[in-house]
Tab-separated table of N, CA and C in Angstrom:
chain	number	residue	atom	x	y	z
A	27	MET	N	-160.179	-68.598	-91.129
A	27	MET	CA	-159.133	-69.242	-91.953
A	27	MET	C	-157.882	-68.574	-91.549
A	28	ALA	N	-156.888	-69.440	-91.239
A	28	ALA	CA	-155.505	-68.987	-90.771
A	28	ALA	C	-154.621	-68.574	-91.864
A	29	SER	N	-154.005	-67.638	-91.852
A	29	SER	CA	-152.965	-67.171	-92.869
A	29	SER	C	-151.861	-68.237	-93.035
A	30	ASP	N	-151.274	-68.362	-94.336
A	30	ASP	CA	-150.316	-69.138	-94.584
A	30	ASP	C	-149.016	-68.341	-94.514
A	31	LYS	N	-148.594	-68.275	-93.312
A	31	LYS	CA	-147.266	-67.572	-92.940
A	31	LYS	C	-146.162	-68.132	-93.572
A	32	GLU	N	-145.866	-69.406	-93.490
A	32	GLU	CA	-144.887	-70.221	-94.221
A	32	GLU	C	-144.891	-69.975	-95.668
A	33	GLY	N	-146.190	-70.178	-96.203
A	33	GLY	CA	-146.153	-69.978	-97.635
A	33	GLY	C	-145.838	-68.630	-98.186
A	34	CYS	N	-146.166	-67.557	-97.355
A	34	CYS	CA	-145.736	-66.225	-97.696
A	34	CYS	C	-144.175	-65.977	-97.708
A	35	GLY	N	-143.573	-66.682	-96.652
A	35	GLY	CA	-142.148	-66.640	-96.618
A	35	GLY	C	-141.552	-67.451	-97.749
A	36	ALA	N	-142.121	-68.394	-98.225
A	36	ALA	CA	-141.465	-69.249	-99.474
A	36	ALA	C	-141.791	-68.404	-100.598
A	37	ALA	N	-142.870	-67.861	-100.829
A	37	ALA	CA	-143.149	-66.864	-101.991
A	37	ALA	C	-142.041	-65.562	-101.893
A	38	ALA	N	-141.778	-65.071	-100.810
A	38	ALA	CA	-140.780	-64.072	-100.707
A	38	ALA	C	-139.375	-64.807	-101.130
A	39	GLY	N	-139.067	-65.946	-100.582
A	39	GLY	CA	-137.823	-66.589	-100.940
A	39	GLY	C	-137.618	-66.750	-102.387
A	40	HIS	N	-138.848	-67.066	-103.149
A	40	HIS	CA	-138.716	-67.356	-104.687
A	40	HIS	C	-138.443	-65.847	-105.213
A	41	ALA	N	-138.983	-64.799	-104.761
A	41	ALA	CA	-138.834	-63.618	-105.254
A	41	ALA	C	-137.270	-63.036	-105.104
A	42	VAL	N	-136.713	-63.459	-103.930
A	42	VAL	CA	-135.268	-63.122	-103.750
A	42	VAL	C	-134.519	-63.840	-104.916
A	43	VAL	N	-134.752	-65.086	-105.060
A	43	VAL	CA	-133.945	-65.800	-106.061
A	43	VAL	C	-134.222	-65.238	-107.416
A	44	SER	N	-135.453	-64.963	-107.713
A	44	SER	CA	-135.708	-64.411	-109.008
A	44	SER	C	-135.001	-63.011	-109.344
A	45	LEU	N	-134.922	-62.233	-108.099
A	45	LEU	CA	-134.164	-60.877	-108.199
A	45	LEU	C	-132.710	-60.887	-108.242
A	46	VAL	N	-132.048	-61.847	-107.465
A	46	VAL	CA	-130.664	-61.832	-107.260
A	46	VAL	C	-129.990	-63.113	-107.890
A	47	GLY	N	-130.632	-63.998	-108.126
A	47	GLY	CA	-130.076	-65.307	-108.584
A	47	GLY	C	-129.828	-66.279	-107.476
A	48	ASP	N	-129.115	-67.279	-107.647
A	48	ASP	CA	-129.081	-68.301	-106.371
A	48	ASP	C	-127.557	-68.364	-105.850
A	49	LYS	N	-126.892	-67.199	-106.037
A	49	LYS	CA	-125.603	-67.166	-105.413
A	49	LYS	C	-125.506	-65.833	-104.656
A	50	GLY	N	-124.664	-65.745	-103.634
A	50	GLY	CA	-124.308	-64.403	-102.937
A	50	GLY	C	-124.628	-64.608	-101.442
A	51	GLU	N	-124.490	-63.556	-100.858
A	51	GLU	CA	-124.693	-63.393	-99.427
A	51	GLU	C	-126.004	-62.623	-99.004
A	52	TYR	N	-126.642	-62.975	-97.981
A	52	TYR	CA	-127.736	-62.240	-97.469
A	52	TYR	C	-127.858	-62.378	-96.054
A	53	PRO	N	-128.435	-61.389	-95.509
A	53	PRO	CA	-128.885	-61.352	-94.086
A	53	PRO	C	-130.397	-61.534	-93.915
A	54	GLU	N	-130.715	-62.040	-92.678
A	54	GLU	CA	-132.139	-61.977	-92.427
A	54	GLU	C	-132.499	-61.072	-91.268
A	55	LEU	N	-133.497	-60.275	-91.471
A	55	LEU	CA	-133.922	-59.368	-90.363
A	55	LEU	C	-135.237	-59.923	-89.745
A	56	PRO	N	-135.177	-60.725	-88.700
A	56	PRO	CA	-136.380	-61.240	-88.181
A	56	PRO	C	-136.808	-60.429	-87.072
A	57	GLY	N	-138.002	-60.749	-86.554
A	57	GLY	CA	-138.409	-60.140	-85.166
A	57	GLY	C	-137.874	-60.980	-84.161
A	58	PRO	N	-138.502	-60.949	-82.937
A	58	PRO	CA	-138.021	-61.531	-81.765
A	58	PRO	C	-138.274	-63.130	-82.004
A	59	LYS	N	-137.412	-63.931	-81.381
A	59	LYS	CA	-137.358	-65.417	-81.624
A	59	LYS	C	-138.679	-66.077	-81.121
A	60	THR	N	-139.291	-65.243	-80.221
A	60	THR	CA	-140.513	-65.891	-79.681
A	60	THR	C	-141.746	-65.642	-80.391
A	61	ASP	N	-141.651	-64.990	-81.466
A	61	ASP	CA	-142.698	-64.595	-82.440
A	61	ASP	C	-143.040	-65.716	-83.359
A	62	ALA	N	-144.177	-66.353	-83.225
A	62	ALA	CA	-144.674	-67.494	-83.983
A	62	ALA	C	-144.741	-67.005	-85.617
A	63	THR	N	-145.407	-65.928	-85.902
A	63	THR	CA	-145.573	-65.547	-87.230
A	63	THR	C	-144.179	-65.404	-87.866
A	64	GLY	N	-143.244	-64.648	-87.138
A	64	GLY	CA	-141.927	-64.455	-87.783
A	64	GLY	C	-141.167	-65.728	-87.980
A	65	ASN	N	-141.220	-66.702	-86.958
A	65	ASN	CA	-140.781	-67.993	-87.214
A	65	ASN	C	-141.233	-68.768	-88.388
A	66	ALA	N	-142.487	-68.741	-88.584
A	66	ALA	CA	-143.138	-69.486	-89.687
A	66	ALA	C	-142.700	-68.836	-91.092
A	67	ARG	N	-142.663	-67.553	-91.184
A	67	ARG	CA	-142.211	-66.757	-92.405
A	67	ARG	C	-140.690	-67.184	-92.599
A	68	SER	N	-139.867	-67.113	-91.488
A	68	SER	CA	-138.574	-67.507	-91.713
A	68	SER	C	-138.351	-68.915	-92.210
A	69	LYS	N	-139.136	-69.860	-91.689
A	69	LYS	CA	-139.035	-71.124	-92.132
A	69	LYS	C	-139.453	-71.329	-93.629
A	70	GLY	N	-140.384	-70.457	-94.084
A	70	GLY	CA	-140.789	-70.412	-95.538
A	70	GLY	C	-139.702	-69.986	-96.362
A	71	TYR	N	-139.041	-68.817	-96.002
A	71	TYR	CA	-137.931	-68.278	-96.699
A	71	TYR	C	-136.832	-69.246	-96.739
A	72	HIS	N	-136.516	-69.972	-95.701
A	72	HIS	CA	-135.435	-70.937	-95.685
A	72	HIS	C	-135.767	-72.256	-96.584
A	73	SER	N	-136.950	-72.386	-96.546
A	73	SER	CA	-137.402	-73.773	-97.481
A	73	SER	C	-136.911	-73.481	-98.930
A	74	VAL	N	-136.813	-72.368	-99.284
A	74	VAL	CA	-136.435	-71.921	-100.742
A	74	VAL	C	-134.871	-71.705	-100.645
A	75	LEU	N	-134.531	-70.768	-99.939
A	75	LEU	CA	-132.976	-70.223	-100.005
A	75	LEU	C	-132.105	-71.329	-99.575
A	76	ASP	N	-132.321	-72.250	-98.660
A	76	ASP	CA	-131.408	-73.116	-98.340
A	76	ASP	C	-131.149	-74.241	-99.467
A	77	LYS	N	-131.951	-74.172	-100.532
A	77	LYS	CA	-131.688	-75.071	-101.556
A	77	LYS	C	-130.849	-74.333	-102.749
A	78	THR	N	-130.413	-73.128	-102.445
A	78	THR	CA	-129.617	-72.458	-103.409
A	78	THR	C	-128.102	-72.325	-102.879
A	79	GLN	N	-127.424	-71.686	-103.517
A	79	GLN	CA	-125.950	-71.371	-103.010
A	79	GLN	C	-125.904	-69.993	-102.317
A	80	LEU	N	-127.037	-69.343	-102.184
A	80	LEU	CA	-127.068	-68.208	-101.220
A	80	LEU	C	-126.802	-68.509	-99.814
A	81	LYS	N	-125.958	-67.665	-99.275
A	81	LYS	CA	-125.324	-67.883	-97.916
A	81	LYS	C	-125.862	-66.874	-96.945
A	82	MET	N	-126.496	-67.280	-95.860
A	82	MET	CA	-126.913	-66.340	-94.874
A	82	MET	C	-125.697	-65.939	-93.867
A	83	VAL	N	-125.375	-64.651	-94.033
A	83	VAL	CA	-124.145	-64.143	-93.320
A	83	VAL	C	-124.529	-63.533	-91.871
A	84	ALA	N	-125.784	-63.095	-91.652
A	84	ALA	CA	-126.064	-62.550	-90.405
A	84	ALA	C	-127.769	-62.624	-90.289
A	85	GLN	N	-128.000	-62.767	-88.956
A	85	GLN	CA	-129.557	-62.803	-88.667
A	85	GLN	C	-129.513	-61.950	-87.395
A	86	GLN	N	-130.306	-60.847	-87.530
A	86	GLN	CA	-130.278	-59.974	-86.298
A	86	GLN	C	-131.791	-59.426	-86.243
A	87	ASP	N	-132.308	-59.328	-85.198
A	87	ASP	CA	-133.729	-59.009	-84.782
A	87	ASP	C	-133.654	-57.508	-84.986
A	88	ALA	N	-134.633	-57.054	-85.836
A	88	ALA	CA	-135.023	-55.661	-86.065
A	88	ALA	C	-136.459	-55.433	-85.591
A	89	GLY	N	-137.022	-56.196	-84.700
A	89	GLY	CA	-138.186	-55.722	-84.016
A	89	GLY	C	-139.433	-55.503	-84.813
A	90	PHE	N	-139.487	-55.860	-86.116
A	90	PHE	CA	-140.614	-55.623	-86.898
A	90	PHE	C	-140.758	-54.111	-87.157
A	91	ASP	N	-139.667	-53.290	-86.917
A	91	ASP	CA	-139.710	-51.796	-86.952
A	91	ASP	C	-138.820	-51.248	-88.141
A	92	GLN	N	-139.434	-50.234	-88.729
A	92	GLN	CA	-138.701	-49.660	-89.814
A	92	GLN	C	-137.423	-48.993	-89.428
A	93	THR	N	-137.453	-48.193	-88.255
A	93	THR	CA	-136.250	-47.453	-87.902
A	93	THR	C	-135.241	-48.485	-87.306
A	94	LYS	N	-135.579	-49.583	-86.687
A	94	LYS	CA	-134.610	-50.596	-86.293
A	94	LYS	C	-134.092	-51.439	-87.573
A	95	GLY	N	-135.000	-51.540	-88.453
A	95	GLY	CA	-134.717	-52.168	-89.871
A	95	GLY	C	-133.466	-51.280	-90.486
A	96	PHE	N	-133.738	-50.065	-90.462
A	96	PHE	CA	-132.570	-49.111	-90.991
A	96	PHE	C	-131.349	-49.309	-90.217
A	97	ASN	N	-131.290	-49.277	-88.917
A	97	ASN	CA	-130.193	-49.301	-88.084
A	97	ASN	C	-129.366	-50.672	-88.096
A	98	VAL	N	-130.155	-51.669	-88.192
A	98	VAL	CA	-129.485	-53.039	-88.214
A	98	VAL	C	-129.099	-53.318	-89.596
A	99	ALA	N	-129.717	-52.908	-90.616
A	99	ALA	CA	-129.254	-53.029	-92.117
A	99	ALA	C	-128.052	-52.320	-92.232
A	100	GLY	N	-127.987	-51.142	-91.735
A	100	GLY	CA	-126.708	-50.247	-91.832
A	100	GLY	C	-125.572	-50.836	-91.234
A	101	THR	N	-125.716	-51.433	-90.041
A	101	THR	CA	-124.623	-52.188	-89.324
A	101	THR	C	-124.148	-53.407	-90.112
A	102	VAL	N	-125.208	-54.185	-90.471
A	102	VAL	CA	-124.895	-55.352	-91.278
A	102	VAL	C	-124.167	-55.177	-92.532
A	103	LEU	N	-124.746	-54.045	-93.433
A	103	LEU	CA	-123.967	-53.737	-94.564
A	103	LEU	C	-122.506	-53.357	-94.342
A	104	GLN	N	-122.092	-52.712	-93.298
A	104	GLN	CA	-120.740	-52.338	-93.062
A	104	GLN	C	-119.954	-53.469	-92.672
A	105	ALA	N	-120.585	-54.476	-92.041
A	105	ALA	CA	-119.706	-55.788	-91.837
A	105	ALA	C	-119.682	-56.708	-93.028
A	106	HIS	N	-120.642	-56.624	-93.896
A	106	HIS	CA	-120.777	-57.483	-95.032
A	106	HIS	C	-121.085	-56.818	-96.338
A	107	PRO	N	-120.194	-56.155	-96.836
A	107	PRO	CA	-120.503	-55.187	-98.035
A	107	PRO	C	-120.887	-55.926	-99.321
A	108	ASN	N	-120.651	-57.092	-99.321
A	108	ASN	CA	-121.056	-57.938	-100.565
A	108	ASN	C	-122.478	-58.527	-100.639
A	109	ILE	N	-123.234	-58.050	-99.644
A	109	ILE	CA	-124.568	-58.645	-99.520
A	109	ILE	C	-125.328	-58.280	-100.901
A	110	VAL	N	-126.060	-59.352	-101.258
A	110	VAL	CA	-126.975	-59.151	-102.589
A	110	VAL	C	-128.297	-58.805	-102.242
A	111	GLY	N	-128.878	-59.093	-101.079
A	111	GLY	CA	-130.184	-58.915	-100.732
A	111	GLY	C	-130.558	-59.152	-99.277
A	112	PHE	N	-131.536	-58.354	-98.713
A	112	PHE	CA	-131.913	-58.503	-97.363
A	112	PHE	C	-133.271	-59.342	-97.377
A	113	ILE	N	-133.384	-60.368	-96.473
A	113	ILE	CA	-134.757	-60.929	-96.443
A	113	ILE	C	-135.253	-60.307	-95.129
A	114	THR	N	-136.438	-59.976	-95.104
A	114	THR	CA	-137.048	-59.282	-93.931
A	114	THR	C	-138.558	-60.004	-93.641
A	115	LEU	N	-138.915	-60.136	-92.301
A	115	LEU	CA	-139.958	-60.934	-92.094
A	115	LEU	C	-141.205	-59.993	-91.983
A	116	ASN	N	-141.117	-58.668	-92.318
A	116	ASN	CA	-142.271	-57.779	-92.616
A	116	ASN	C	-141.746	-56.696	-93.504
A	117	ASP	N	-142.749	-55.897	-93.984
A	117	ASP	CA	-142.492	-54.807	-94.893
A	117	ASP	C	-141.780	-53.618	-94.207
A	118	PRO	N	-142.238	-53.215	-92.977
A	118	PRO	CA	-141.511	-52.103	-92.323
A	118	PRO	C	-139.872	-52.214	-92.106
A	119	MET	N	-139.588	-53.577	-91.735
A	119	MET	CA	-138.066	-53.882	-91.696
A	119	MET	C	-137.510	-53.754	-93.093
A	120	GLY	N	-138.211	-54.229	-94.026
A	120	GLY	CA	-137.553	-54.338	-95.509
A	120	GLY	C	-137.462	-52.829	-95.862
A	121	LEU	N	-138.401	-52.120	-95.648
A	121	LEU	CA	-138.264	-50.567	-96.120
A	121	LEU	C	-137.170	-49.848	-95.341
A	122	GLY	N	-137.025	-50.281	-94.131
A	122	GLY	CA	-135.835	-49.600	-93.264
A	122	GLY	C	-134.557	-50.206	-93.857
A	123	ALA	N	-134.446	-51.515	-94.295
A	123	ALA	CA	-133.195	-51.967	-94.960
A	123	ALA	C	-133.031	-51.152	-96.242
A	124	ALA	N	-134.091	-50.973	-97.133
A	124	ALA	CA	-133.977	-50.342	-98.312
A	124	ALA	C	-133.422	-48.829	-98.070
A	125	ALA	N	-133.852	-48.176	-97.110
A	125	ALA	CA	-133.259	-46.928	-96.766
A	125	ALA	C	-131.819	-46.952	-96.456
A	126	ALA	N	-131.329	-48.058	-95.656
A	126	ALA	CA	-130.006	-48.172	-95.368
A	126	ALA	C	-129.068	-48.482	-96.524
A	127	ILE	N	-129.750	-49.262	-97.468
A	127	ILE	CA	-129.015	-49.741	-98.759
A	127	ILE	C	-128.884	-48.427	-99.483
A	128	LYS	N	-129.779	-47.572	-99.664
A	128	LYS	CA	-129.721	-46.292	-100.420
A	128	LYS	C	-128.703	-45.377	-99.719
A	129	ALA	N	-128.577	-45.317	-98.315
A	129	ALA	CA	-127.797	-44.369	-97.670
A	129	ALA	C	-126.333	-44.827	-97.668
A	130	GLN	N	-126.115	-46.160	-97.961
A	130	GLN	CA	-124.770	-46.595	-98.009
A	130	GLN	C	-124.237	-46.746	-99.390
A	131	GLY	N	-125.215	-46.505	-100.398
A	131	GLY	CA	-124.894	-46.740	-101.775
A	131	GLY	C	-124.633	-48.121	-102.186
A	132	SER	N	-125.301	-49.113	-101.551
A	132	SER	CA	-125.268	-50.447	-101.853
A	132	SER	C	-126.047	-50.843	-103.106
A	133	LYS	N	-125.719	-51.901	-103.756
A	133	LYS	CA	-126.624	-52.421	-104.858
A	133	LYS	C	-127.564	-53.421	-104.433
A	134	ALA	N	-127.651	-53.838	-103.084
A	134	ALA	CA	-128.483	-54.809	-102.607
A	134	ALA	C	-129.869	-54.547	-102.786
A	135	ILE	N	-130.726	-55.550	-102.657
A	135	ILE	CA	-132.044	-55.321	-102.712
A	135	ILE	C	-132.693	-55.853	-101.450
A	136	SER	N	-133.955	-55.343	-101.140
A	136	SER	CA	-134.680	-55.762	-99.942
A	136	SER	C	-136.154	-56.429	-100.293
A	137	VAL	N	-136.430	-57.476	-99.555
A	137	VAL	CA	-137.726	-58.191	-99.778
A	137	VAL	C	-138.390	-58.350	-98.416
A	138	GLY	N	-139.698	-58.149	-98.465
A	138	GLY	CA	-140.454	-58.231	-97.217
A	138	GLY	C	-141.794	-59.000	-97.286
A	139	ILE	N	-142.492	-58.981	-96.375
A	139	ILE	CA	-143.651	-59.722	-96.317
A	139	ILE	C	-144.973	-58.810	-95.799
A	140	ASP	N	-146.066	-58.797	-96.269
A	140	ASP	CA	-147.144	-58.206	-95.932
A	140	ASP	C	-148.006	-57.545	-96.994
A	141	GLY	N	-147.335	-57.001	-97.919
A	141	GLY	CA	-147.904	-56.328	-99.134
A	141	GLY	C	-148.612	-54.965	-98.750
A	142	GLY	N	-148.189	-54.270	-97.802
A	142	GLY	CA	-148.774	-53.045	-97.236
A	142	GLY	C	-148.621	-51.892	-98.292
A	143	SER	N	-149.340	-50.918	-98.063
A	143	SER	CA	-149.281	-49.798	-99.076
A	143	SER	C	-148.098	-49.069	-99.309
A	144	ASP	N	-147.293	-48.948	-98.197
A	144	ASP	CA	-146.015	-48.256	-98.324
A	144	ASP	C	-145.109	-49.079	-99.040
A	145	ALA	N	-145.140	-50.493	-98.953
A	145	ALA	CA	-144.340	-51.316	-99.699
A	145	ALA	C	-144.629	-51.393	-101.092
A	146	VAL	N	-146.011	-51.528	-101.392
A	146	VAL	CA	-146.403	-51.382	-102.799
A	146	VAL	C	-145.939	-50.162	-103.595
A	147	ASP	N	-146.022	-48.965	-102.763
A	147	ASP	CA	-145.576	-47.714	-103.458
A	147	ASP	C	-144.139	-47.821	-103.661
A	148	ALA	N	-143.435	-48.315	-102.751
A	148	ALA	CA	-141.792	-48.378	-102.889
A	148	ALA	C	-141.531	-49.187	-104.202
A	149	ILE	N	-142.254	-50.326	-104.292
A	149	ILE	CA	-141.917	-51.192	-105.344
A	149	ILE	C	-142.348	-50.569	-106.717
A	150	LYS	N	-143.527	-50.027	-106.700
A	150	LYS	CA	-143.907	-49.254	-108.005
A	150	LYS	C	-143.086	-48.145	-108.292
A	151	SER	N	-142.416	-47.470	-107.392
A	151	SER	CA	-141.731	-46.326	-107.727
A	151	SER	C	-140.452	-46.544	-108.735
A	152	GLY	N	-140.102	-47.963	-108.485
A	152	GLY	CA	-138.901	-48.313	-109.393
A	152	GLY	C	-137.634	-47.755	-108.951
A	153	SER	N	-137.624	-46.970	-108.044
A	153	SER	CA	-136.197	-46.444	-107.566
A	153	SER	C	-135.805	-46.770	-106.208
A	154	SER	N	-136.653	-47.603	-105.450
A	154	SER	CA	-136.390	-48.175	-104.219
A	154	SER	C	-135.636	-49.443	-104.338
A	155	SER	N	-134.664	-49.613	-103.313
A	155	SER	CA	-134.123	-51.040	-103.217
A	155	SER	C	-135.145	-52.176	-102.753
A	156	PHE	N	-136.345	-51.620	-102.237
A	156	PHE	CA	-137.380	-52.735	-101.789
A	156	PHE	C	-138.120	-53.099	-103.114
A	157	LYS	N	-137.777	-54.424	-103.297
A	157	LYS	CA	-138.303	-54.973	-104.566
A	157	LYS	C	-139.522	-55.927	-104.694
A	158	ALA	N	-139.830	-56.404	-103.506
A	158	ALA	CA	-140.899	-57.356	-103.554
A	158	ALA	C	-141.441	-57.566	-102.028
A	159	SER	N	-142.757	-57.834	-102.138
A	159	SER	CA	-143.403	-58.137	-100.813
A	159	SER	C	-144.339	-59.300	-101.014
A	160	ALA	N	-144.236	-60.266	-100.205
A	160	ALA	CA	-145.215	-61.352	-100.319
A	160	ALA	C	-146.494	-61.131	-99.476
A	161	ALA	N	-147.685	-61.332	-99.970
A	161	ALA	CA	-148.888	-61.234	-99.125
A	161	ALA	C	-149.846	-62.272	-99.366
A	162	GLN	N	-150.531	-62.590	-98.305
A	162	GLN	CA	-151.564	-63.656	-98.414
A	162	GLN	C	-152.667	-63.219	-99.490
A	163	PRO	N	-152.902	-64.089	-100.391
A	163	PRO	CA	-154.134	-63.630	-101.337
A	163	PRO	C	-155.458	-63.590	-100.623
A	164	LEU	N	-155.867	-62.188	-100.612
A	164	LEU	CA	-157.175	-62.038	-99.898
A	164	LEU	C	-158.345	-62.791	-100.512
A	165	THR	N	-158.454	-62.700	-101.883
A	165	THR	CA	-159.643	-63.261	-102.477
A	165	THR	C	-159.601	-64.786	-102.147
A	166	GLN	N	-158.313	-65.490	-102.096
A	166	GLN	CA	-158.273	-66.855	-101.880
A	166	GLN	C	-158.884	-67.202	-100.326
A	167	GLN	N	-158.429	-66.255	-99.395
A	167	GLN	CA	-158.796	-66.414	-98.089
A	167	GLN	C	-160.233	-66.247	-98.007
A	168	VAL	N	-160.935	-65.354	-98.711
A	168	VAL	CA	-162.421	-65.183	-98.562
A	168	VAL	C	-163.125	-66.191	-99.273
A	169	HIS	N	-162.572	-66.609	-100.452
A	169	HIS	CA	-163.281	-67.673	-101.286
A	169	HIS	C	-163.249	-69.046	-100.619
A	170	THR	N	-162.258	-69.371	-99.999
A	170	THR	CA	-162.234	-70.769	-99.487
A	170	THR	C	-163.191	-71.087	-98.267
A	171	PRO	N	-163.408	-70.078	-97.308
A	171	PRO	CA	-164.362	-70.383	-96.449
A	171	PRO	C	-165.818	-70.254	-97.023
A	172	ALA	N	-165.950	-69.452	-98.097
A	172	ALA	CA	-167.314	-69.404	-98.830
A	172	ALA	C	-167.645	-70.690	-99.321
A	173	VAL	N	-166.589	-71.377	-100.075
A	173	VAL	CA	-166.761	-72.657	-100.644
A	173	VAL	C	-167.264	-73.717	-99.558
A	174	LEU	N	-166.455	-73.665	-98.480
A	174	LEU	CA	-166.693	-74.548	-97.341
A	174	LEU	C	-168.079	-74.524	-96.904
A	175	VAL	N	-168.423	-73.198	-96.582
A	175	VAL	CA	-169.936	-72.914	-96.074
A	175	VAL	C	-170.747	-73.474	-97.062
A	176	ASP	N	-170.571	-73.155	-98.471
A	176	ASP	CA	-171.553	-73.709	-99.430
A	176	ASP	C	-171.587	-75.206	-99.438
A	177	GLN	N	-170.544	-75.838	-99.296
A	177	GLN	CA	-170.764	-77.359	-99.264
A	177	GLN	C	-171.300	-77.857	-98.063
A	178	ILE	N	-171.193	-77.143	-96.887
A	178	ILE	CA	-171.986	-77.536	-95.653
A	178	ILE	C	-173.387	-77.275	-95.849
A	179	VAL	N	-173.755	-76.303	-96.361
A	179	VAL	CA	-175.208	-75.858	-96.505
A	179	VAL	C	-175.904	-76.833	-97.521
A	180	LEU	N	-175.169	-77.148	-98.549
A	180	LEU	CA	-175.830	-78.106	-99.545
A	180	LEU	C	-175.905	-79.507	-99.057
């Protein structure tokens, strides 16, 4: 069963709106433009955010890497100090953005995708600017093929 990459992006987009409201500026930290997963996740984010008054002010590749996420986010924050939140297409970039937010004393938030343990720990800490991570529900992924197999066998 394929992962619903666009659905994860949409879920993350809903988290952004829930956290910052429907107005303000945000940047997107994607990976390479040739990455199909990143493109699907971005499409999901935009399916939600483009229906709000949130305005994308920057879109810069951070290579799906935490250090690059930190560096890119720092540069973007300097150019756009009124950012309310970063949307990132994976957790490492989001965690890098959160570190840049902290380093620059910004009140922005960061949201990612994957639900990795480092991301969950950052969210649970309550002190990180990394506030949400969308992840494919594993139980649903396991259950659906099991149901389909059950239907074929019967």
